[in-house]
């Protein structure tokens, strides 16, 4: 239906050249109905509503708006009355759609089933990308995954059919690449149950990672709550060239802001340098914004996005976006809470790590730094692909490097793997020869899935505990994340740098200045790679891997066996008893970094993501106990014996004793993994007290009826000892903005009181009182019926 808008654009262009100019009524363009996706032909983009909401808010605020504000406020449930203050108020929003990856979709769909609702209220999809283990290569690994995970895939497929959710089968590709190719568009608000959902910001959308309970709210048609984000502007000037890539932009920003510098904020890129970056390059930058704690990241709509939309069969969306472009870019004179400026012309290739994605180094320096720090300089494995860097352009630039090495008779000295981001990318790079070049240089093409990036890697070349180095084009490199080996030093960089370093086999190689020795004994230098951002021919879609939900799914049956070890229907959590939480034991006082990988490990535990009791056996097994400096070893306060964290928690639950966790800075950073909140609740935990929280994890804890609290004075972290007892008092008067008191009882009989802050609003306090957000939803449904 896009011809209406195209006609309007052409008519305006023709009339502008004449003496008399005619006004073309906007209503003509509004008649155009453009589908949000080919897969949902009857669900339309509603720019008119976005425009109406923006106009209401702009009049109220009486100031220019950032792009982030336009799209976020454009999705307000009540733009006329919503209180808006960046960084303070909670917004009630109406996202356009929901996306779930298979590891998190299990719990999200189990919660949706518990809600009792017959069908999702917004377009929603499930993507099978997390449960495929990298072992032998694409086809074999996919076949093996389908056999091992048949029960889970069947549950997700039938649940999708029953409740109206589209189902992308295993082998389709990684959720974020599928979204970019099919679902993201300028101005969309999409929430996804994965922390790297912001990838869709590369197409000008506000795409936010959340826990499954948040997704259930949206699928249930309930306004979704988000703390009004601050907006950090990143002004880009100059132009990328040579070995520098879009990945280097976010690696540089991560070094500036650190893993928590973006918390509570949207990162909005702007400036003349934006137009020098491809659409998929912008997606790479937005994707890895999760590593700085940002709510999401976004780029303004431009010609590079329009080109990508056209190439992926969505020229009608681009035509409509052109008509509403003034709402898809920031207003002139808009104000940011902070501004960072990066000159792309001066930006050098970067490599970040090890053990944290914000430890930034220029590639030229990393060899010397590694030798000084005692990090292994020999690279055991180079890995390219993932949701962050598996575009056609990424694969082409890597192939351009590999082709030069092959021309001089060289192959990779390190092991080398390639993960296509989607079936479309896999089929296209096979057709265009990139995949074969990467195989010829020594690469192994893995399945279209997350694989080693999330720990799904059956690694055989080292023993656990062996100190070694890997380089990846992934996004996250926490201790043990890729291969469960705490001694693996993982570094994050661009695919082309990974390829060059894998050929050289060492961190001491700088492709900008250093030479390699060819098979003929002659020295040569790699030229900076160049590749098309999009294929010259159309994309090859590959195999059809999408399952449409039936129009009426009421007759569909979703089977969950009561004896299953992988799936378990949920029981409601207990309701708050109206009393203060007195004499809680401390399960663990965590020392240092504690990500969701530490709280609820992935890798082999992914198979239990649909079974709350079984996966709770990994609770906090990676966290370091301050009492003894060990992981998965805590004192049982009732028996005085040391044992695993989950076993101790289960013992406390059996004895009817409530417990708390004490954490450090940015507790729960990393994945959107809501199991890290479900597990402590399931095993009897009631309170998590930290210096600060990562955004998604704090919300997840609230959703499950836990109390995430922060020290009013961060130094009070030192006043609590693992052998103390804690009481949270004042819950009868629990109110937004009102601190709570914590009474610390020491073993010697003395006690002291500290103050704890929280970010609960009124509805979130109701979640706590009801026992969980899902319990509260049911209460409201019962009242309305």
Short mmCIF file of C-alpha atoms in Angstrom, two decimals, residues 109-588:
data_model
loop_
_atom_site.label_atom_id
_atom_site.label_comp_id
_atom_site.label_asym_id
_atom_site.label_seq_id
_atom_site.Cartn_x
_atom_site.Cartn_y
_atom_site.Cartn_z
CA UNK A 109 5.82 -18.56 27.86
CA UNK A 110 5.41 -20.52 31.10
CA UNK A 111 4.57 -17.23 32.82
CA UNK A 112 2.18 -16.29 30.01
CA UNK A 113 0.46 -19.66 30.35
CA UNK A 114 0.10 -18.97 34.07
CA UNK A 115 -1.62 -15.66 33.29
CA UNK A 116 -4.60 -17.54 31.84
CA UNK A 117 -4.85 -15.27 28.79
CA UNK A 118 -5.90 -16.86 25.46
CA UNK A 119 -3.64 -14.96 23.02
CA UNK A 120 -0.87 -12.37 22.92
CA UNK A 121 -2.01 -8.77 22.48
CA UNK A 122 0.89 -7.60 20.28
CA UNK A 123 2.92 -9.25 17.50
CA UNK A 124 5.41 -11.59 19.15
CA UNK A 125 8.06 -14.06 18.01
CA UNK A 126 10.23 -16.88 19.40
CA UNK A 127 13.72 -17.49 18.01
CA UNK A 128 15.62 -20.76 18.51
CA UNK A 129 19.27 -19.70 18.72
CA UNK A 130 20.65 -20.41 22.21
CA UNK A 131 20.51 -24.20 22.54
CA UNK A 132 22.80 -25.22 19.66
CA UNK A 133 26.24 -26.27 20.89
CA UNK A 134 29.27 -25.67 18.68
CA UNK A 135 31.10 -28.93 18.24
CA UNK A 136 31.68 -30.31 14.75
CA UNK A 137 30.24 -27.76 12.33
CA UNK A 138 26.94 -26.30 11.19
CA UNK A 139 24.85 -29.18 9.87
CA UNK A 140 25.99 -31.80 12.38
CA UNK A 141 25.62 -29.45 15.35
CA UNK A 142 22.14 -28.39 14.25
CA UNK A 143 21.02 -31.99 13.77
CA UNK A 144 22.34 -32.90 17.21
CA UNK A 145 20.64 -29.89 18.84
CA UNK A 146 17.27 -30.83 17.33
CA UNK A 147 17.56 -34.31 18.81
CA UNK A 148 18.72 -33.21 22.26
CA UNK A 149 16.26 -30.30 22.57
CA UNK A 150 13.24 -31.86 20.87
CA UNK A 151 11.08 -31.53 24.00
CA UNK A 152 11.85 -27.84 24.39
CA UNK A 153 11.46 -27.00 20.70
CA UNK A 154 8.11 -28.83 20.66
CA UNK A 155 6.95 -26.88 23.72
CA UNK A 156 7.91 -23.54 22.17
CA UNK A 157 6.39 -24.40 18.78
CA UNK A 158 3.07 -25.56 20.26
CA UNK A 159 2.94 -22.70 22.78
CA UNK A 160 3.57 -20.27 19.92
CA UNK A 161 0.79 -21.84 17.87
CA UNK A 162 -1.67 -21.77 20.76
CA UNK A 163 -1.04 -18.21 21.85
CA UNK A 164 -0.42 -16.54 18.47
CA UNK A 165 3.38 -16.24 18.54
CA UNK A 166 5.53 -16.64 15.41
CA UNK A 167 8.14 -19.40 15.71
CA UNK A 168 11.60 -19.29 14.11
CA UNK A 169 12.91 -22.83 14.07
CA UNK A 170 16.43 -23.88 15.09
CA UNK A 171 18.84 -22.99 12.31
CA UNK A 172 17.01 -19.75 11.46
CA UNK A 173 19.71 -17.63 13.02
CA UNK A 174 20.34 -15.37 15.97
CA UNK A 175 17.35 -13.41 17.26
CA UNK A 176 18.91 -9.96 16.76
CA UNK A 177 19.96 -10.58 13.16
CA UNK A 178 16.47 -11.94 12.38
CA UNK A 179 14.92 -8.85 13.95
CA UNK A 180 17.15 -6.52 11.92
CA UNK A 181 16.30 -8.36 8.70
CA UNK A 182 12.55 -8.62 9.30
CA UNK A 183 11.11 -6.70 12.23
CA UNK A 184 13.02 -3.58 13.25
CA UNK A 185 12.19 -0.34 11.49
CA UNK A 186 12.66 3.38 12.16
CA UNK A 187 10.52 4.47 15.10
CA UNK A 188 9.53 1.02 16.34
CA UNK A 189 9.50 0.23 20.04
CA UNK A 190 10.38 -3.43 20.49
CA UNK A 191 11.22 -5.29 23.67
CA UNK A 192 13.16 -8.53 23.62
CA UNK A 193 14.10 -11.06 26.26
CA UNK A 194 17.79 -10.71 25.59
CA UNK A 195 20.17 -7.97 26.65
CA UNK A 196 21.43 -7.37 23.10
CA UNK A 197 17.99 -6.46 21.76
CA UNK A 198 19.33 -2.87 21.23
CA UNK A 199 20.86 -4.25 18.01
CA UNK A 200 17.65 -3.00 16.36
CA UNK A 201 18.74 0.58 17.05
CA UNK A 202 20.83 0.22 13.91
CA UNK A 203 17.55 0.64 12.03
CA UNK A 204 16.41 3.60 14.10
CA UNK A 205 14.25 1.70 16.57
CA UNK A 206 14.03 1.82 20.35
CA UNK A 207 14.73 -1.84 21.06
CA UNK A 208 15.15 -2.73 24.73
CA UNK A 209 16.31 -5.89 26.49
CA UNK A 210 14.05 -7.08 29.32
CA UNK A 211 13.25 -10.09 31.45
CA UNK A 212 10.48 -12.53 30.55
CA UNK A 213 8.03 -11.05 33.06
CA UNK A 214 8.25 -7.67 31.29
CA UNK A 215 7.57 -9.43 28.00
CA UNK A 216 4.51 -11.07 29.55
CA UNK A 217 3.16 -7.64 30.53
CA UNK A 218 3.38 -6.45 26.94
CA UNK A 219 2.02 -9.70 25.51
CA UNK A 220 -0.86 -9.40 27.98
CA UNK A 221 -1.70 -5.90 26.77
CA UNK A 222 -0.65 -4.20 30.01
CA UNK A 223 1.29 -0.92 29.82
CA UNK A 224 4.97 -1.61 30.32
CA UNK A 225 6.88 0.43 32.89
CA UNK A 226 10.31 1.91 32.27
CA UNK A 227 12.16 4.50 34.30
CA UNK A 228 12.33 7.58 32.09
CA UNK A 229 15.81 7.28 30.56
CA UNK A 230 18.42 9.96 30.50
CA UNK A 231 19.96 10.52 27.07
CA UNK A 232 23.70 10.41 26.45
CA UNK A 233 24.67 11.87 23.11
CA UNK A 234 27.62 10.51 21.16
CA UNK A 235 28.54 12.97 18.42
CA UNK A 236 30.39 11.36 15.54
CA UNK A 237 32.52 13.43 13.20
CA UNK A 238 34.92 12.42 10.45
CA UNK A 239 34.80 9.13 8.58
CA UNK A 240 35.90 5.55 9.22
CA UNK A 241 38.73 4.28 7.06
CA UNK A 242 41.38 1.60 6.83
CA UNK A 243 41.31 -1.03 9.57
CA UNK A 244 38.94 0.98 11.75
CA UNK A 245 35.40 -0.34 11.86
CA UNK A 246 32.03 0.33 13.52
CA UNK A 247 33.04 -2.12 16.27
CA UNK A 248 35.83 0.26 17.24
CA UNK A 249 33.29 3.00 17.96
CA UNK A 250 31.58 1.01 20.70
CA UNK A 251 34.87 -0.42 21.99
CA UNK A 252 36.05 3.16 22.41
CA UNK A 253 32.77 4.24 24.04
CA UNK A 254 32.94 1.25 26.41
CA UNK A 255 36.39 2.34 27.47
CA UNK A 256 35.08 5.84 28.19
CA UNK A 257 31.82 4.99 29.98
CA UNK A 258 32.77 1.59 31.53
CA UNK A 259 30.35 -1.27 32.12
CA UNK A 260 27.97 0.85 34.20
CA UNK A 261 28.39 4.32 32.66
CA UNK A 262 25.29 4.01 30.50
CA UNK A 263 22.98 2.72 33.24
CA UNK A 264 19.61 4.42 33.12
CA UNK A 265 20.36 6.12 29.82
CA UNK A 266 19.81 5.73 26.11
CA UNK A 267 22.92 6.26 24.00
CA UNK A 268 21.96 8.39 21.02
CA UNK A 269 24.47 8.67 18.18
CA UNK A 270 24.32 11.76 16.01
CA UNK A 271 26.50 14.09 13.96
CA UNK A 272 27.95 14.10 10.44
CA UNK A 273 29.98 10.94 11.02
CA UNK A 274 26.84 8.82 11.26
CA UNK A 275 26.35 8.75 7.50
CA UNK A 276 29.73 7.07 6.99
CA UNK A 277 28.57 3.94 8.84
CA UNK A 278 26.53 1.16 7.23
CA UNK A 279 23.18 0.16 8.70
CA UNK A 280 24.57 -3.16 9.96
CA UNK A 281 27.57 -1.28 11.35
CA UNK A 282 25.20 0.92 13.32
CA UNK A 283 23.50 -2.24 14.59
CA UNK A 284 26.88 -3.54 15.80
CA UNK A 285 27.43 -0.34 17.80
CA UNK A 286 23.93 -0.47 19.32
CA UNK A 287 24.20 -4.17 20.08
CA UNK A 288 27.25 -3.81 22.27
CA UNK A 289 25.77 -0.83 24.08
CA UNK A 290 24.48 -3.50 26.46
CA UNK A 291 28.06 -3.78 27.76
CA UNK A 292 27.94 -0.26 29.18
CA UNK A 293 24.62 -0.83 30.93
CA UNK A 294 22.63 1.39 28.57
CA UNK A 295 18.85 1.03 28.38
CA UNK A 296 19.34 0.94 24.62
CA UNK A 297 21.17 2.74 21.81
CA UNK A 298 19.88 4.35 18.64
CA UNK A 299 20.89 6.05 15.38
CA UNK A 300 18.78 8.56 13.43
CA UNK A 301 17.03 7.43 10.25
CA UNK A 302 19.22 8.03 7.18
CA UNK A 303 20.02 6.86 3.66
CA UNK A 304 22.07 3.87 4.90
CA UNK A 305 19.00 2.52 6.71
CA UNK A 306 16.84 3.19 3.68
CA UNK A 307 19.28 1.20 1.55
CA UNK A 308 19.21 -1.74 3.97
CA UNK A 309 15.41 -1.72 4.15
CA UNK A 310 15.26 -1.84 0.37
CA UNK A 311 17.73 -4.70 0.15
CA UNK A 312 15.81 -6.72 2.73
CA UNK A 313 12.51 -6.35 0.85
CA UNK A 314 11.06 -3.46 2.83
CA UNK A 315 11.19 -0.51 0.44
CA UNK A 316 7.58 0.27 1.38
CA UNK A 317 8.66 0.88 4.99
CA UNK A 318 11.48 3.14 3.80
CA UNK A 319 9.02 5.16 1.68
CA UNK A 320 6.73 5.60 4.68
CA UNK A 321 9.68 6.51 6.94
CA UNK A 322 10.71 9.18 4.42
CA UNK A 323 7.29 10.80 4.86
CA UNK A 324 7.65 10.91 8.64
CA UNK A 325 11.38 11.52 8.78
CA UNK A 326 11.08 14.64 10.95
CA UNK A 327 9.98 12.33 13.79
CA UNK A 328 12.80 9.86 13.18
CA UNK A 329 15.71 12.26 13.74
CA UNK A 330 16.50 14.53 16.73
CA UNK A 331 15.21 18.09 16.88
CA UNK A 332 17.74 20.84 16.28
CA UNK A 333 18.89 22.26 19.60
CA UNK A 334 17.88 19.24 21.68
CA UNK A 335 19.76 18.77 24.93
CA UNK A 336 21.63 15.65 26.09
CA UNK A 337 22.47 14.77 29.69
CA UNK A 338 26.05 14.11 28.61
CA UNK A 339 27.89 14.41 25.31
CA UNK A 340 30.84 12.39 24.07
CA UNK A 341 32.55 13.33 20.80
CA UNK A 342 34.48 10.87 18.65
CA UNK A 343 36.34 11.79 15.47
CA UNK A 344 36.04 8.68 13.30
CA UNK A 345 38.93 9.84 11.13
CA UNK A 346 41.24 9.54 14.15
CA UNK A 347 39.76 6.35 15.59
CA UNK A 348 42.20 3.43 15.69
CA UNK A 349 41.34 -0.29 15.75
CA UNK A 350 40.65 -1.44 19.31
CA UNK A 351 40.65 -4.68 21.24
CA UNK A 352 39.01 -4.91 24.67
CA UNK A 353 39.66 -7.32 27.53
CA UNK A 354 40.36 -9.67 29.06
CA UNK A 355 37.54 -10.57 31.49
CA UNK A 356 35.57 -7.35 30.99
CA UNK A 357 34.35 -5.62 27.80
CA UNK A 358 35.32 -2.10 28.90
CA UNK A 359 39.09 -2.63 29.24
CA UNK A 360 40.00 -0.86 26.01
CA UNK A 361 43.34 -1.00 24.18
CA UNK A 362 44.42 0.09 20.71
CA UNK A 363 45.41 -3.01 18.72
CA UNK A 364 48.84 -1.43 18.30
CA UNK A 365 49.40 -1.60 22.07
CA UNK A 366 47.85 -4.91 23.07
CA UNK A 367 50.93 -7.09 22.52
CA UNK A 368 53.10 -5.00 24.83
CA UNK A 369 50.32 -4.70 27.42
CA UNK A 370 49.75 -8.47 27.38
CA UNK A 371 53.43 -9.20 27.96
CA UNK A 372 53.55 -6.69 30.80
CA UNK A 373 50.42 -8.12 32.47
CA UNK A 374 51.39 -11.74 31.96
CA UNK A 375 48.50 -12.51 29.60
CA UNK A 376 49.23 -15.26 27.03
CA UNK A 377 50.13 -13.64 23.72
CA UNK A 378 49.72 -16.79 21.61
CA UNK A 379 46.14 -16.96 20.31
CA UNK A 380 44.58 -20.41 20.57
CA UNK A 381 41.29 -19.62 18.81
CA UNK A 382 39.85 -16.75 16.80
CA UNK A 383 36.06 -16.62 16.53
CA UNK A 384 34.04 -14.34 14.24
CA UNK A 385 30.29 -13.87 13.88
CA UNK A 386 27.69 -13.65 16.68
CA UNK A 387 24.73 -11.30 16.97
CA UNK A 388 27.15 -8.37 17.10
CA UNK A 389 29.25 -8.95 13.98
CA UNK A 390 27.82 -11.40 11.46
CA UNK A 391 26.55 -9.12 8.72
CA UNK A 392 27.32 -9.50 5.04
CA UNK A 393 29.78 -6.61 5.34
CA UNK A 394 31.51 -8.24 8.34
CA UNK A 395 31.92 -11.52 6.53
CA UNK A 396 33.14 -9.72 3.41
CA UNK A 397 35.81 -7.74 5.26
CA UNK A 398 37.03 -10.90 7.01
CA UNK A 399 37.12 -12.75 3.70
CA UNK A 400 39.11 -9.86 2.17
CA UNK A 401 41.79 -10.35 4.85
CA UNK A 402 41.75 -14.13 4.46
CA UNK A 403 42.06 -13.87 0.68
CA UNK A 404 45.30 -11.90 0.99
CA UNK A 405 46.81 -14.52 3.28
CA UNK A 406 45.81 -17.32 0.92
CA UNK A 407 47.42 -15.46 -1.98
CA UNK A 408 50.72 -15.71 -0.09
CA UNK A 409 50.22 -19.36 0.81
CA UNK A 410 49.23 -18.77 4.45
CA UNK A 411 46.48 -20.14 6.63
CA UNK A 412 45.47 -19.32 10.18
CA UNK A 413 47.99 -20.28 12.86
CA UNK A 414 45.17 -20.22 15.41
CA UNK A 415 42.00 -22.28 15.23
CA UNK A 416 39.33 -20.22 13.50
CA UNK A 417 35.51 -20.39 13.58
CA UNK A 418 32.76 -18.52 11.74
CA UNK A 419 29.19 -18.08 13.03
CA UNK A 420 26.69 -16.76 10.46
CA UNK A 421 24.06 -14.56 12.08
CA UNK A 422 21.12 -15.89 10.12
CA UNK A 423 20.14 -18.43 7.49
CA UNK A 424 19.94 -15.54 5.01
CA UNK A 425 23.52 -14.49 5.78
CA UNK A 426 24.75 -18.11 5.63
CA UNK A 427 23.10 -18.77 2.26
CA UNK A 428 24.32 -15.48 0.79
CA UNK A 429 27.97 -15.81 1.87
CA UNK A 430 27.94 -19.37 0.53
CA UNK A 431 26.61 -18.15 -2.84
CA UNK A 432 29.06 -15.25 -3.01
CA UNK A 433 32.12 -17.29 -2.07
CA UNK A 434 32.95 -15.70 1.29
CA UNK A 435 32.28 -18.87 3.27
CA UNK A 436 34.63 -20.91 1.10
CA UNK A 437 37.43 -18.35 1.41
CA UNK A 438 37.08 -18.47 5.20
CA UNK A 439 37.14 -22.28 5.10
CA UNK A 440 40.21 -22.25 2.86
CA UNK A 441 42.13 -20.12 5.37
CA UNK A 442 41.37 -22.73 8.03
CA UNK A 443 37.95 -21.75 9.31
CA UNK A 444 35.10 -23.94 10.54
CA UNK A 445 31.62 -22.63 9.73
CA UNK A 446 29.32 -23.21 12.69
CA UNK A 447 25.52 -23.27 12.86
CA UNK A 448 23.43 -20.11 12.57
CA UNK A 449 23.22 -19.66 16.32
CA UNK A 450 24.81 -18.03 19.35
CA UNK A 451 27.25 -20.89 19.99
CA UNK A 452 30.52 -20.00 21.77
CA UNK A 453 29.39 -16.41 22.37
CA UNK A 454 27.08 -17.64 25.15
CA UNK A 455 29.12 -20.65 26.26
CA UNK A 456 27.61 -23.21 23.88
CA UNK A 457 31.03 -24.50 22.89
CA UNK A 458 32.27 -28.04 23.31
CA UNK A 459 35.88 -26.92 23.34
CA UNK A 460 38.49 -29.70 23.07
CA UNK A 461 41.81 -27.91 22.43
CA UNK A 462 42.55 -27.07 26.10
CA UNK A 463 41.95 -28.48 29.55
CA UNK A 464 39.90 -26.59 32.11
CA UNK A 465 42.21 -24.40 34.16
CA UNK A 466 44.73 -24.02 31.33
CA UNK A 467 45.76 -20.41 30.81
CA UNK A 468 45.16 -19.34 27.21
CA UNK A 469 44.00 -16.50 24.96
CA UNK A 470 41.15 -16.28 22.45
CA UNK A 471 40.04 -13.33 20.33
CA UNK A 472 36.43 -12.88 19.24
CA UNK A 473 34.12 -10.49 17.44
CA UNK A 474 31.55 -11.10 20.17
CA UNK A 475 30.25 -8.57 22.70
CA UNK A 476 30.89 -10.02 26.13
CA UNK A 477 34.00 -11.61 27.64
CA UNK A 478 33.32 -12.19 31.32
CA UNK A 479 35.34 -14.86 33.10
CA UNK A 480 34.41 -18.32 31.83
CA UNK A 481 31.64 -17.05 29.57
CA UNK A 482 32.76 -18.60 26.29
CA UNK A 483 34.14 -21.95 27.38
CA UNK A 484 33.56 -22.22 31.17
CA UNK A 485 37.32 -22.01 31.72
CA UNK A 486 38.18 -19.20 34.18
CA UNK A 487 41.73 -19.07 32.78
CA UNK A 488 40.66 -18.23 29.24
CA UNK A 489 41.65 -14.64 28.46
CA UNK A 490 39.00 -13.48 25.98
CA UNK A 491 39.49 -10.32 23.93
CA UNK A 492 36.78 -8.57 21.90
CA UNK A 493 37.50 -6.82 18.59
CA UNK A 494 36.23 -6.53 15.01
CA UNK A 495 35.90 -9.58 12.71
CA UNK A 496 38.65 -8.38 10.39
CA UNK A 497 41.09 -7.87 13.29
CA UNK A 498 40.17 -11.31 14.63
CA UNK A 499 40.94 -12.76 11.21
CA UNK A 500 44.28 -10.97 10.92
CA UNK A 501 45.34 -11.96 14.44
CA UNK A 502 44.29 -15.57 13.82
CA UNK A 503 46.48 -15.67 10.72
CA UNK A 504 49.41 -14.28 12.69
CA UNK A 505 48.60 -16.36 15.76
CA UNK A 506 49.68 -13.73 18.27
CA UNK A 507 48.46 -10.60 20.05
CA UNK A 508 51.81 -9.00 19.19
CA UNK A 509 50.78 -8.56 15.56
CA UNK A 510 49.52 -5.15 14.43
CA UNK A 511 48.07 -5.44 10.89
CA UNK A 512 48.43 -1.70 10.32
CA UNK A 513 52.24 -1.80 10.56
CA UNK A 514 53.58 -5.35 10.87
CA UNK A 515 54.57 -7.80 8.14
CA UNK A 516 53.82 -11.49 7.65
CA UNK A 517 56.09 -13.97 5.91
CA UNK A 518 54.52 -15.80 2.98
CA UNK A 519 55.06 -19.43 2.01
CA UNK A 520 57.75 -18.23 -0.42
CA UNK A 521 59.71 -16.62 2.41
CA UNK A 522 58.89 -13.08 1.28
CA UNK A 523 57.47 -10.54 3.68
CA UNK A 524 54.17 -8.82 2.93
CA UNK A 525 51.75 -6.52 4.72
CA UNK A 526 48.01 -7.01 4.82
CA UNK A 527 46.06 -4.24 3.13
CA UNK A 528 43.09 -2.75 4.97
CA UNK A 529 40.01 -4.77 3.99
CA UNK A 530 37.29 -3.43 1.77
CA UNK A 531 33.93 -5.07 1.13
CA UNK A 532 30.40 -4.27 0.00
CA UNK A 533 28.04 -3.40 2.83
CA UNK A 534 25.25 -5.28 1.01
CA UNK A 535 25.32 -7.96 -1.69
CA UNK A 536 25.17 -6.81 -5.32
CA UNK A 537 22.51 -9.43 -5.98
CA UNK A 538 19.51 -9.86 -3.72
CA UNK A 539 19.99 -11.71 -0.44
CA UNK A 540 19.58 -15.48 -0.75
CA UNK A 541 16.90 -16.32 1.86
CA UNK A 542 18.11 -19.90 2.23
CA UNK A 543 15.78 -22.45 3.77
CA UNK A 544 12.31 -21.49 4.98
CA UNK A 545 12.51 -21.80 8.76
CA UNK A 546 9.48 -19.79 9.95
CA UNK A 547 6.27 -21.23 11.42
CA UNK A 548 3.24 -18.94 11.20
CA UNK A 549 0.84 -19.12 14.13
CA UNK A 550 -2.64 -20.31 13.07
CA UNK A 551 -5.46 -17.76 13.01
CA UNK A 552 -7.20 -19.71 15.77
CA UNK A 553 -4.91 -21.53 18.18
CA UNK A 554 -7.55 -22.45 20.73
CA UNK A 555 -7.47 -26.09 19.67
CA UNK A 556 -3.71 -26.38 20.05
CA UNK A 557 -2.36 -28.45 22.93
CA UNK A 558 0.77 -27.51 24.89
CA UNK A 559 2.20 -30.50 26.69
CA UNK A 560 4.40 -30.19 29.79
CA UNK A 561 5.08 -33.57 31.39
CA UNK A 562 5.07 -33.55 35.21
CA UNK A 563 8.15 -35.81 35.11
CA UNK A 564 10.09 -33.65 32.65
CA UNK A 565 13.59 -32.61 33.68
CA UNK A 566 13.57 -29.64 31.31
CA UNK A 567 10.13 -28.08 31.64
CA UNK A 568 8.07 -27.31 34.74
CA UNK A 569 4.80 -25.45 35.08
CA UNK A 570 5.06 -22.56 37.53
CA UNK A 571 3.53 -22.33 40.98
CA UNK A 572 2.70 -18.83 42.29
CA UNK A 573 5.17 -17.33 44.74
CA UNK A 574 3.92 -16.68 48.27
CA UNK A 575 2.28 -13.35 49.05
CA UNK A 576 3.94 -10.89 51.46
CA UNK A 577 2.64 -11.57 54.98
CA UNK A 578 2.42 -7.91 55.92
CA UNK A 579 5.31 -8.10 58.37
CA UNK A 580 8.87 -6.81 58.43
CA UNK A 581 11.58 -9.20 57.28
CA UNK A 582 13.28 -10.06 60.55
CA UNK A 583 16.45 -11.98 61.38
CA UNK A 584 17.33 -12.96 57.81
CA UNK A 585 20.52 -14.93 57.33
CA UNK A 586 23.08 -13.88 54.74
CA UNK A 587 23.42 -16.54 52.07
CA UNK A 588 26.53 -14.90 50.60
#
